[in-house]
PDB file of C-alpha atoms and ligand atoms in Angstrom:
ATOM      1  CA  MET A   1     -45.030  -1.928  -6.978  1.00 93.00           C
ATOM      2  CA  LYS A   2     -47.152  -5.003  -7.563  1.00 96.00           C
ATOM      3  CA  PHE A   3     -50.786  -4.224  -6.521  1.00 97.00           C
ATOM      4  CA  CYS A   4     -52.866  -1.106  -6.827  1.00 98.00           C
ATOM      5  CA  SER A   5     -53.240   0.852  -3.592  1.00 96.00           C
ATOM      6  CA  GLN A   6     -56.661   2.076  -4.794  1.00 96.00           C
ATOM      7  CA  CYS A   7     -58.506  -1.319  -5.733  1.00 98.00           C
ATOM      8  CA  GLY A   8     -55.874  -4.222  -5.012  1.00 97.00           C
ATOM      9  CA  ALA A   9     -55.734  -5.423  -8.596  1.00 98.00           C
ATOM     10  CA  GLY A  10     -52.363  -6.432  -9.980  1.00 98.00           C
ATOM     11  CA  VAL A  11     -50.505  -3.303 -11.758  1.00 98.00           C
ATOM     12  CA  GLU A  12     -48.946  -3.273 -15.190  1.00 97.00           C
ATOM     13  CA  ARG A  13     -45.806  -1.231 -16.210  1.00 97.00           C
ATOM     14  CA  ARG A  14     -46.425   0.751 -19.331  1.00 97.00           C
ATOM     15  CA  VAL A  15     -46.323   4.184 -20.906  1.00 97.00           C
ATOM     16  CA  PRO A  16     -49.557   5.772 -20.538  1.00 95.00           C
ATOM     17  CA  ALA A  17     -51.281   7.547 -23.493  1.00 93.00           C
ATOM     18  CA  GLY A  18     -49.742  10.948 -23.939  1.00 95.00           C
ATOM     19  CA  ASP A  19     -46.850  10.212 -21.467  1.00 96.00           C
ATOM     20  CA  SER A  20     -43.200   9.597 -22.192  1.00 96.00           C
ATOM     21  CA  LEU A  21     -42.272   7.284 -19.171  1.00 96.00           C
ATOM     22  CA  PRO A  22     -43.230   3.955 -17.993  1.00 97.00           C
ATOM     23  CA  ARG A  23     -45.628   3.933 -15.027  1.00 97.00           C
ATOM     24  CA  TYR A  24     -47.401   1.508 -12.868  1.00 97.00           C
ATOM     25  CA  VAL A  25     -50.904   1.420 -14.148  1.00 97.00           C
ATOM     26  CA  CYS A  26     -54.020  -0.306 -12.883  1.00 97.00           C
ATOM     27  CA  PRO A  27     -55.860  -2.192 -15.621  1.00 96.00           C
ATOM     28  CA  GLN A  28     -58.953  -2.449 -13.457  1.00 97.00           C
ATOM     29  CA  CYS A  29     -59.523   1.078 -11.946  1.00 97.00           C
ATOM     30  CA  GLY A  30     -57.388   3.083 -14.459  1.00 95.00           C
ATOM     31  CA  VAL A  31     -55.212   4.727 -11.829  1.00 97.00           C
ATOM     32  CA  ILE A  32     -51.757   5.613 -12.897  1.00 97.00           C
ATOM     33  CA  HIS A  33     -49.305   5.356  -9.848  1.00 97.00           C
ATOM     34  CA  TYR A  34     -46.638   8.070 -10.526  1.00 96.00           C
ATOM     35  CA  GLN A  35     -43.387   7.923  -8.452  1.00 95.00           C
ATOM     36  CA  ASN A  36     -41.318  11.002  -8.076  1.00 96.00           C
ATOM     37  CA  PRO A  37     -38.193  12.033  -6.077  1.00 98.00           C
ATOM     38  CA  ASN A  38     -38.406  12.650  -2.262  1.00 98.00           C
ATOM     39  CA  VAL A  39     -37.344  15.931  -0.784  1.00 98.00           C
ATOM     40  CA  VAL A  40     -34.862  15.748   1.971  1.00 98.00           C
ATOM     41  CA  VAL A  41     -34.745  18.819   4.320  1.00 98.00           C
ATOM     42  CA  GLY A  42     -32.087  19.567   6.893  1.00 98.00           C
ATOM     43  CA  VAL A  43     -30.173  22.096   8.786  1.00 98.00           C
ATOM     44  CA  ILE A  44     -26.604  23.322   9.378  1.00 98.00           C
ATOM     45  CA  PRO A  45     -27.058  24.386  13.144  1.00 98.00           C
ATOM     46  CA  GLN A  46     -24.277  26.868  13.889  1.00 98.00           C
ATOM     47  CA  TRP A  47     -23.071  27.904  17.361  1.00 98.00           C
ATOM     48  CA  GLN A  48     -20.300  30.410  17.512  1.00 96.00           C
ATOM     49  CA  ASP A  49     -17.553  28.919  15.294  1.00 96.00           C
ATOM     50  CA  LYS A  50     -18.832  25.521  15.322  1.00 98.00           C
ATOM     51  CA  VAL A  51     -21.513  23.326  13.741  1.00 98.00           C
ATOM     52  CA  LEU A  52     -23.550  20.637  15.131  1.00 98.00           C
ATOM     53  CA  LEU A  53     -23.255  17.040  13.697  1.00 98.00           C
ATOM     54  CA  CYS A  54     -24.944  13.801  14.474  1.00 98.00           C
ATOM     55  CA  LYS A  55     -23.396  10.435  14.423  1.00 98.00           C
ATOM     56  CA  ARG A  56     -25.925   7.956  12.662  1.00 97.00           C
ATOM     57  CA  ALA A  57     -27.483   5.273  14.819  1.00 97.00           C
ATOM     58  CA  ILE A  58     -29.374   3.866  11.679  1.00 96.00           C
ATOM     59  CA  GLU A  59     -28.653   2.327   8.299  1.00 96.00           C
ATOM     60  CA  PRO A  60     -27.459   3.311   5.764  1.00 94.00           C
ATOM     61  CA  ARG A  61     -24.237   4.799   6.680  1.00 96.00           C
ATOM     62  CA  HIS A  62     -24.365   3.627  10.615  1.00 97.00           C
ATOM     63  CA  GLY A  63     -21.832   5.124  12.756  1.00 98.00           C
ATOM     64  CA  LEU A  64     -20.938   7.988  10.139  1.00 98.00           C
ATOM     65  CA  TRP A  65     -21.556  11.698  10.811  1.00 98.00           C
ATOM     66  CA  THR A  66     -24.103  13.825   9.169  1.00 98.00           C
ATOM     67  CA  LEU A  67     -26.093  16.996   9.606  1.00 98.00           C
ATOM     68  CA  PRO A  68     -29.660  16.752  10.913  1.00 98.00           C
ATOM     69  CA  ALA A  69     -31.817  15.910   7.951  1.00 98.00           C
ATOM     70  CA  GLY A  70     -34.637  13.761   6.833  1.00 98.00           C
ATOM     71  CA  PHE A  71     -37.764  13.154   4.464  1.00 98.00           C
ATOM     72  CA  LEU A  72     -40.120  15.993   4.297  1.00 98.00           C
ATOM     73  CA  GLU A  73     -43.592  14.934   5.281  1.00 98.00           C
ATOM     74  CA  ASN A  74     -46.909  15.638   3.859  1.00 98.00           C
ATOM     75  CA  ASP A  75     -48.665  18.871   5.222  1.00 98.00           C
ATOM     76  CA  GLU A  76     -45.342  20.206   6.169  1.00 98.00           C
ATOM     77  CA  THR A  77     -43.217  23.212   4.861  1.00 98.00           C
ATOM     78  CA  THR A  78     -39.428  22.688   4.109  1.00 98.00           C
ATOM     79  CA  LEU A  79     -38.557  25.058   7.035  1.00 97.00           C
ATOM     80  CA  GLN A  80     -40.919  23.028   9.502  1.00 98.00           C
ATOM     81  CA  GLY A  81     -39.456  19.768   8.263  1.00 98.00           C
ATOM     82  CA  ALA A  82     -35.909  21.037   8.872  1.00 98.00           C
ATOM     83  CA  MET A  83     -36.698  22.200  12.498  1.00 98.00           C
ATOM     84  CA  ARG A  84     -38.541  18.992  13.011  1.00 98.00           C
ATOM     85  CA  GLU A  85     -35.454  16.755  12.058  1.00 98.00           C
ATOM     86  CA  THR A  86     -33.123  18.776  14.031  1.00 98.00           C
ATOM     87  CA  LEU A  87     -35.292  18.250  17.092  1.00 98.00           C
ATOM     88  CA  GLU A  88     -35.832  14.610  16.399  1.00 98.00           C
ATOM     89  CA  GLU A  89     -32.176  13.683  15.701  1.00 97.00           C
ATOM     90  CA  ALA A  90     -30.411  16.242  17.914  1.00 98.00           C
ATOM     91  CA  ASN A  91     -32.964  17.339  20.494  1.00 98.00           C
ATOM     92  CA  ALA A  92     -31.821  20.697  19.257  1.00 98.00           C
ATOM     93  CA  ARG A  93     -33.778  23.922  18.582  1.00 98.00           C
ATOM     94  CA  VAL A  94     -32.776  26.246  16.092  1.00 98.00           C
ATOM     95  CA  GLU A  95     -33.781  29.663  14.528  1.00 98.00           C
ATOM     96  CA  LEU A  96     -33.529  29.051  10.872  1.00 96.00           C
ATOM     97  CA  LEU A  97     -31.837  31.956   8.783  1.00 94.00           C
ATOM     98  CA  ASP A  98     -31.717  31.113   5.218  1.00 97.00           C
ATOM     99  CA  LEU A  99     -31.544  28.611   2.532  1.00 98.00           C
ATOM    100  CA  HIS A 100     -28.003  27.253   2.119  1.00 98.00           C
ATOM    101  CA  THR A 101     -27.865  24.586  -0.449  1.00 98.00           C
ATOM    102  CA  LEU A 102     -30.053  22.756  -2.997  1.00 98.00           C
ATOM    103  CA  PHE A 103     -28.664  19.478  -4.347  1.00 98.00           C
ATOM    104  CA  ASN A 104     -30.258  17.114  -6.771  1.00 98.00           C
ATOM    105  CA  LEU A 105     -29.058  13.491  -6.193  1.00 98.00           C
ATOM    106  CA  PRO A 106     -30.689  11.731  -9.293  1.00 97.00           C
ATOM    107  CA  HIS A 107     -29.184   8.323  -8.351  1.00 96.00           C
ATOM    108  CA  VAL A 108     -31.320   7.983  -5.255  1.00 96.00           C
ATOM    109  CA  ASN A 109     -34.234  10.223  -6.570  1.00 98.00           C
ATOM    110  CA  GLN A 110     -33.813  12.768  -3.982  1.00 98.00           C
ATOM    111  CA  VAL A 111     -33.599  16.507  -3.658  1.00 98.00           C
ATOM    112  CA  TYR A 112     -31.587  17.954  -0.582  1.00 98.00           C
ATOM    113  CA  VAL A 113     -32.753  21.269   0.816  1.00 98.00           C
ATOM    114  CA  MET A 114     -30.495  22.523   3.530  1.00 98.00           C
ATOM    115  CA  PHE A 115     -30.908  25.729   5.671  1.00 98.00           C
ATOM    116  CA  ARG A 116     -28.473  27.599   7.800  1.00 98.00           C
ATOM    117  CA  GLY A 117     -29.716  28.005  11.323  1.00 98.00           C
ATOM    118  CA  ASN A 118     -28.756  29.338  14.746  1.00 98.00           C
ATOM    119  CA  LEU A 119     -28.763  26.968  17.728  1.00 98.00           C
ATOM    120  CA  LEU A 120     -30.971  28.570  20.408  1.00 98.00           C
ATOM    121  CA  ASP A 121     -28.875  26.801  23.281  1.00 97.00           C
ATOM    122  CA  THR A 122     -26.564  23.956  23.821  1.00 97.00           C
ATOM    123  CA  ASP A 123     -28.979  21.808  25.536  1.00 97.00           C
ATOM    124  CA  PHE A 124     -28.935  19.150  22.837  1.00 98.00           C
ATOM    125  CA  GLY A 125     -28.450  15.403  22.786  1.00 97.00           C
ATOM    126  CA  PRO A 126     -28.863  12.279  20.762  1.00 97.00           C
ATOM    127  CA  GLY A 127     -32.325  11.424  19.654  1.00 96.00           C
ATOM    128  CA  GLU A 128     -33.456   7.877  18.455  1.00 95.00           C
ATOM    129  CA  GLU A 129     -31.730   8.022  15.181  1.00 95.00           C
ATOM    130  CA  SER A 130     -28.193   9.257  16.513  1.00 97.00           C
ATOM    131  CA  LEU A 131     -25.600   7.694  18.643  1.00 98.00           C
ATOM    132  CA  GLU A 132     -23.956  10.923  19.345  1.00 98.00           C
ATOM    133  CA  VAL A 133     -24.492  14.575  18.843  1.00 98.00           C
ATOM    134  CA  ALA A 134     -21.527  17.212  18.962  1.00 98.00           C
ATOM    135  CA  LEU A 135     -20.225  20.658  17.985  1.00 98.00           C
ATOM    136  CA  TYR A 136     -17.288  20.900  15.657  1.00 98.00           C
ATOM    137  CA  GLU A 137     -14.929  23.659  14.551  1.00 98.00           C
ATOM    138  CA  GLU A 138     -14.044  23.409  10.763  1.00 98.00           C
ATOM    139  CA  LYS A 139     -10.623  21.963  11.618  1.00 97.00           C
ATOM    140  CA  ASP A 140     -11.994  19.113  13.630  1.00 98.00           C
ATOM    141  CA  ILE A 141     -14.699  18.045  11.294  1.00 98.00           C
ATOM    142  CA  PRO A 142     -14.394  14.217  10.801  1.00 98.00           C
ATOM    143  CA  TRP A 143     -14.109  14.795   7.068  1.00 97.00           C
ATOM    144  CA  GLY A 144     -13.186  11.182   6.411  1.00 97.00           C
ATOM    145  CA  GLU A 145     -16.230   9.873   8.399  1.00 98.00           C
ATOM    146  CA  LEU A 146     -19.006  11.864   6.876  1.00 98.00           C
ATOM    147  CA  ALA A 147     -22.104   9.754   5.783  1.00 97.00           C
ATOM    148  CA  PHE A 148     -22.850  11.200   2.394  1.00 97.00           C
ATOM    149  CA  PRO A 149     -21.228  13.398  -0.202  1.00 97.00           C
ATOM    150  CA  VAL A 150     -24.069  15.683  -0.176  1.00 98.00           C
ATOM    151  CA  ILE A 151     -23.282  16.437   3.567  1.00 98.00           C
ATOM    152  CA  GLU A 152     -19.551  16.928   2.887  1.00 98.00           C
ATOM    153  CA  GLN A 153     -20.392  19.237  -0.005  1.00 98.00           C
ATOM    154  CA  THR A 154     -22.795  21.304   2.024  1.00 98.00           C
ATOM    155  CA  LEU A 155     -20.357  21.716   4.924  1.00 98.00           C
ATOM    156  CA  ARG A 156     -17.381  22.923   2.456  1.00 98.00           C
ATOM    157  CA  LEU A 157     -19.659  25.454   1.024  1.00 98.00           C
ATOM    158  CA  TYR A 158     -20.713  26.665   4.304  1.00 98.00           C
ATOM    159  CA  PHE A 159     -17.081  27.106   5.739  1.00 98.00           C
ATOM    160  CA  GLN A 160     -16.221  28.714   2.418  1.00 97.00           C
ATOM    161  CA  ASP A 161     -18.838  31.221   2.634  1.00 97.00           C
ATOM    162  CA  ARG A 162     -18.156  31.918   6.311  1.00 97.00           C
ATOM    163  CA  LYS A 163     -14.416  32.594   5.367  1.00 97.00           C
ATOM    164  CA  SER A 164     -15.670  34.904   2.574  1.00 97.00           C
ATOM    165  CA  GLY A 165     -17.774  36.889   5.180  1.00 95.00           C
ATOM    166  CA  ARG A 166     -20.914  36.473   2.899  1.00 96.00           C
ATOM    167  CA  PHE A 167     -23.414  33.674   2.620  1.00 96.00           C
ATOM    168  CA  SER A 168     -25.137  32.747  -0.414  1.00 95.00           C
ATOM    169  CA  ILE A 169     -27.494  29.995  -1.887  1.00 97.00           C
ATOM    170  CA  HIS A 170     -25.715  27.281  -3.849  1.00 98.00           C
ATOM    171  CA  THR A 171     -27.500  24.841  -6.201  1.00 98.00           C
ATOM    172  CA  GLY A 172     -25.790  21.844  -7.650  1.00 98.00           C
ATOM    173  CA  ASP A 173     -25.896  18.036  -8.594  1.00 98.00           C
ATOM    174  CA  ILE A 174     -24.273  15.132  -6.978  1.00 98.00           C
ATOM    175  CA  ILE A 175     -23.691  12.567  -9.704  1.00 97.00           C
ATOM    176  CA  LYS A 176     -22.754   8.893  -8.865  1.00 96.00           C
ATOM    177  CA  LEU A 177     -20.148   7.730 -11.299  1.00 96.00           C
ATOM    178  CA  PRO A 178     -20.464   4.677 -13.023  1.00 94.00           C
ATOM    179  CA  GLY A 179     -18.693   1.453 -11.862  1.00 91.00           C
ATOM    180  CA  GLU A 180     -18.298  -0.115  -8.458  1.00 88.00           C
ATOM    181  CA  GLY A 181     -17.850   1.726  -5.392  1.00 89.00           C
ATOM    182  CA  ARG A 182     -18.954   5.147  -3.938  1.00 91.00           C
ATOM    183  CA  ARG A 183     -17.660   7.530  -6.410  1.00 95.00           C
ATOM    184  CA  PHE A 184     -19.356  10.811  -6.989  1.00 96.00           C
ATOM    185  CA  GLU A 185     -19.031  14.141  -8.880  1.00 97.00           C
ATOM    186  CA  THR A 186     -20.352  17.467  -7.746  1.00 97.00           C
ATOM    187  CA  ARG A 187     -21.501  19.830 -10.505  1.00 97.00           C
ATOM    188  CA  MET A 188     -22.444  23.270  -9.185  1.00 97.00           C
ATOM    189  CA  LEU A 189     -24.612  25.720 -10.997  1.00 95.00           C
ATOM    190  CA  PRO A 190     -22.239  28.453 -11.917  1.00 91.00           C
ATOM    191  CA  LYS A 191     -22.753  31.762  -9.981  1.00 79.00           C
ATOM    192  CA  LYS A 192     -23.793  34.597 -12.127  1.00 72.00           C
TER     193      LYS A 192
HETATM  194 ZN1   ZN F 201     -56.683  -0.030  -9.327  1.00 80.01          ZN
END
């Protein structure tokens, strides 16, 4: 950030009085511009023994598979956002069942909130941000071509729950390991 969105003056980066982190502060009007993580909401749309995946038509990770998910908008609940993203990316309508995973991704300042949902019909197709949309059984999931580690973890937990016959809510962190390349570690909050 270079300029104050309130008055247009150039901003400074400093720790405001009583705070502990550097912020963008406007020396002219005094506004402190806080920057906080974004919430990504999405769905595991299920149909019989299959789940719906979308092939990304946008960067990052163009051409790789993901679950319908995207940034929560202002004035929207997480459930509304998850259903909207499913409609936008896959032209699919879902009945949401329950929260499935909450993952913190501190390296990109995101929190992922993923729900389980039942597809209402199979009348779906790629939206603007998808090249292709398809239903996959567990054995056919393109595990090597998934766009993000958070999606892989979410799907693995989903199929694990389904085998056990009991769905529960999973919370964890996805940590990017230091160094070059895309290496991540998943740390789940232990179940009590
Ligand atoms: Zn200002």
